């Protein structure tokens, strides 16, 4: 892992830790799996799908998004598209959640209905969609702005996934600086 990828990985873990609470072990393991740079993305997907948990597809997508954010240093939209390609090889319907998140971020006419659906749903797929949307939507380009928006979200899973994505984008330096601004 190169120095910049290591910085993004540390930022991802530190940011997710800002919201971590007991009961979020699946998401924590998902983040850890996404930080394994020595494996193939398809192997990450298969590992998640072999776990004994109800939301395997969601956890697989979150792992893959983190993987591409950290390894490639790309924005969330590009990481989502790369994760989408992996999931599509396995004919996983979770790609609809990514599609909805990207549609909400890019299409103002559909945004209200989609985001309202994300916010009112208890389904982990919709929490993933909301976490993606919050990291793709136009807002002030800073880790601190992302965290402030995540603090407003009702679900801890959304906060953890969204913070992990943002931490992987901005890296440890900005995550540490933003946590001192509290």
Tab-separated table of C-alpha atoms in Angstrom, residues 15-165:
chain	number	residue	atom	x	y	z
A	15	UNK	CA	-13.735	8.792	10.668
A	16	UNK	CA	-15.869	5.676	11.081
A	17	UNK	CA	-14.747	5.529	14.706
A	18	UNK	CA	-16.320	8.936	15.325
A	19	UNK	CA	-19.756	7.306	15.149
A	20	UNK	CA	-19.031	3.723	16.150
A	21	UNK	CA	-21.338	2.239	18.785
A	22	UNK	CA	-21.918	-1.227	20.161
A	23	UNK	CA	-23.971	-3.258	17.717
A	24	UNK	CA	-22.236	-1.967	14.586
A	25	UNK	CA	-19.744	-4.814	14.402
A	26	UNK	CA	-20.876	-5.905	10.918
A	27	UNK	CA	-20.141	-2.463	9.515
A	28	UNK	CA	-16.804	-2.349	11.326
A	29	UNK	CA	-15.819	-5.685	9.779
A	30	UNK	CA	-17.018	-4.408	6.414
A	31	UNK	CA	-14.693	-1.425	6.658
A	32	UNK	CA	-11.788	-3.643	7.693
A	33	UNK	CA	-12.454	-5.934	4.728
A	34	UNK	CA	-12.552	-2.965	2.344
A	35	UNK	CA	-9.101	-1.916	3.545
A	36	UNK	CA	-7.452	-5.152	2.387
A	37	UNK	CA	-5.451	-3.981	-0.586
A	38	UNK	CA	-3.825	-7.346	-1.251
A	39	UNK	CA	-6.983	-9.065	-2.515
A	40	UNK	CA	-9.042	-8.943	-5.674
A	41	UNK	CA	-12.324	-6.932	-5.498
A	42	UNK	CA	-14.306	-10.021	-6.519
A	43	UNK	CA	-12.786	-11.863	-3.567
A	44	UNK	CA	-13.952	-9.106	-1.204
A	45	UNK	CA	-17.451	-9.431	-2.635
A	46	UNK	CA	-17.477	-13.210	-2.263
A	47	UNK	CA	-16.154	-13.008	1.309
A	48	UNK	CA	-19.020	-10.706	2.272
A	49	UNK	CA	-21.571	-12.919	0.550
A	50	UNK	CA	-20.340	-15.954	2.516
A	51	UNK	CA	-20.906	-14.269	5.886
A	52	UNK	CA	-23.783	-15.082	8.216
A	53	UNK	CA	-25.593	-11.772	8.160
A	54	UNK	CA	-28.850	-10.556	6.698
A	55	UNK	CA	-27.531	-7.676	4.582
A	56	UNK	CA	-24.667	-9.339	2.739
A	57	UNK	CA	-25.065	-7.309	-0.450
A	58	UNK	CA	-25.028	-3.988	1.377
A	59	UNK	CA	-21.935	-4.924	3.332
A	60	UNK	CA	-20.241	-6.149	0.151
A	61	UNK	CA	-20.956	-2.866	-1.627
A	62	UNK	CA	-19.739	-0.767	1.295
A	63	UNK	CA	-16.520	-2.835	1.406
A	64	UNK	CA	-15.990	-2.448	-2.322
A	65	UNK	CA	-16.612	1.297	-2.269
A	66	UNK	CA	-14.079	1.689	0.550
A	67	UNK	CA	-11.657	-0.556	-1.330
A	68	UNK	CA	-11.779	1.602	-4.467
A	69	UNK	CA	-11.717	4.872	-2.508
A	70	UNK	CA	-8.578	3.850	-0.642
A	71	UNK	CA	-6.733	1.919	-3.346
A	72	UNK	CA	-7.433	4.217	-6.293
A	73	UNK	CA	-7.911	7.555	-4.544
A	74	UNK	CA	-11.032	8.327	-6.587
A	75	UNK	CA	-14.219	10.188	-5.690
A	76	UNK	CA	-17.250	8.341	-4.335
A	77	UNK	CA	-19.100	8.315	-7.661
A	78	UNK	CA	-16.191	6.609	-9.438
A	79	UNK	CA	-15.752	4.151	-6.531
A	80	UNK	CA	-19.474	3.350	-6.723
A	81	UNK	CA	-19.249	2.687	-10.441
A	82	UNK	CA	-16.271	0.355	-9.917
A	83	UNK	CA	-18.136	-1.472	-7.114
A	84	UNK	CA	-21.194	-1.634	-9.367
A	85	UNK	CA	-19.149	-3.437	-12.047
A	86	UNK	CA	-18.015	-6.062	-9.535
A	87	UNK	CA	-21.544	-6.633	-8.176
A	88	UNK	CA	-22.964	-6.755	-11.689
A	89	UNK	CA	-20.746	-9.768	-12.464
A	90	UNK	CA	-22.666	-11.601	-9.720
A	91	UNK	CA	-26.076	-10.281	-10.862
A	92	UNK	CA	-26.618	-8.626	-7.485
A	93	UNK	CA	-29.722	-6.374	-7.318
A	94	UNK	CA	-27.921	-4.083	-4.816
A	95	UNK	CA	-26.771	-2.036	-7.786
A	96	UNK	CA	-30.252	-0.447	-7.727
A	97	UNK	CA	-29.348	1.186	-4.394
A	98	UNK	CA	-26.254	2.714	-5.943
A	99	UNK	CA	-28.271	3.839	-8.935
A	100	UNK	CA	-30.835	5.513	-6.663
A	101	UNK	CA	-28.132	7.311	-4.671
A	102	UNK	CA	-26.413	8.622	-7.795
A	103	UNK	CA	-29.755	9.584	-9.327
A	104	UNK	CA	-30.673	11.565	-6.199
A	105	UNK	CA	-27.352	13.404	-6.296
A	106	UNK	CA	-27.527	14.256	-9.996
A	107	UNK	CA	-31.237	14.655	-10.794
A	108	UNK	CA	-32.991	17.436	-8.852
A	109	UNK	CA	-36.414	16.350	-10.148
A	110	UNK	CA	-36.135	12.936	-8.483
A	111	UNK	CA	-34.021	13.962	-5.465
A	112	UNK	CA	-36.821	14.778	-3.015
A	113	UNK	CA	-38.699	11.518	-3.414
A	114	UNK	CA	-35.541	9.371	-3.354
A	115	UNK	CA	-33.954	11.078	-0.341
A	116	UNK	CA	-37.250	11.003	1.561
A	117	UNK	CA	-37.386	7.263	0.895
A	118	UNK	CA	-33.822	6.829	2.174
A	119	UNK	CA	-34.594	8.778	5.341
A	120	UNK	CA	-37.819	6.976	6.234
A	121	UNK	CA	-36.661	3.450	5.455
A	122	UNK	CA	-35.195	1.071	8.029
A	123	UNK	CA	-33.651	-1.070	5.271
A	124	UNK	CA	-29.840	-1.101	5.316
A	125	UNK	CA	-29.838	-0.759	1.498
A	126	UNK	CA	-31.441	2.657	1.855
A	127	UNK	CA	-28.980	3.635	4.588
A	128	UNK	CA	-26.162	2.776	2.178
A	129	UNK	CA	-27.873	4.847	-0.513
A	130	UNK	CA	-28.128	7.795	1.874
A	131	UNK	CA	-24.455	7.474	2.877
A	132	UNK	CA	-23.474	7.463	-0.813
A	133	UNK	CA	-25.791	10.373	-1.613
A	134	UNK	CA	-24.342	12.486	1.205
A	135	UNK	CA	-20.834	11.944	-0.149
A	136	UNK	CA	-21.739	12.581	-3.796
A	137	UNK	CA	-24.147	15.523	-3.375
A	138	UNK	CA	-22.809	18.999	-3.907
A	139	UNK	CA	-21.811	20.545	-0.597
A	140	UNK	CA	-18.842	22.362	0.798
A	141	UNK	CA	-15.787	20.321	-0.128
A	142	UNK	CA	-14.380	19.559	3.299
A	143	UNK	CA	-14.393	16.633	5.665
A	144	UNK	CA	-15.807	18.854	8.404
A	145	UNK	CA	-18.837	19.758	6.219
A	146	UNK	CA	-19.487	16.087	5.503
A	147	UNK	CA	-19.342	15.183	9.194
A	148	UNK	CA	-21.686	18.014	10.132
A	149	UNK	CA	-24.204	16.691	7.596
A	150	UNK	CA	-23.763	13.111	8.837
A	151	UNK	CA	-24.414	14.190	12.430
A	152	UNK	CA	-27.919	15.216	11.332
A	153	UNK	CA	-28.759	11.714	10.111
A	154	UNK	CA	-31.037	9.577	12.295
A	155	UNK	CA	-29.362	6.203	11.737
A	156	UNK	CA	-26.001	5.205	13.124
A	157	UNK	CA	-25.325	2.866	10.181
A	158	UNK	CA	-25.663	5.783	7.747
A	159	UNK	CA	-23.308	7.872	9.877
A	160	UNK	CA	-20.666	5.143	10.095
A	161	UNK	CA	-20.709	4.267	6.382
A	162	UNK	CA	-20.840	7.923	5.327
A	163	UNK	CA	-17.983	8.846	7.659
A	164	UNK	CA	-15.900	5.908	6.417
A	165	UNK	CA	-16.414	7.031	2.809
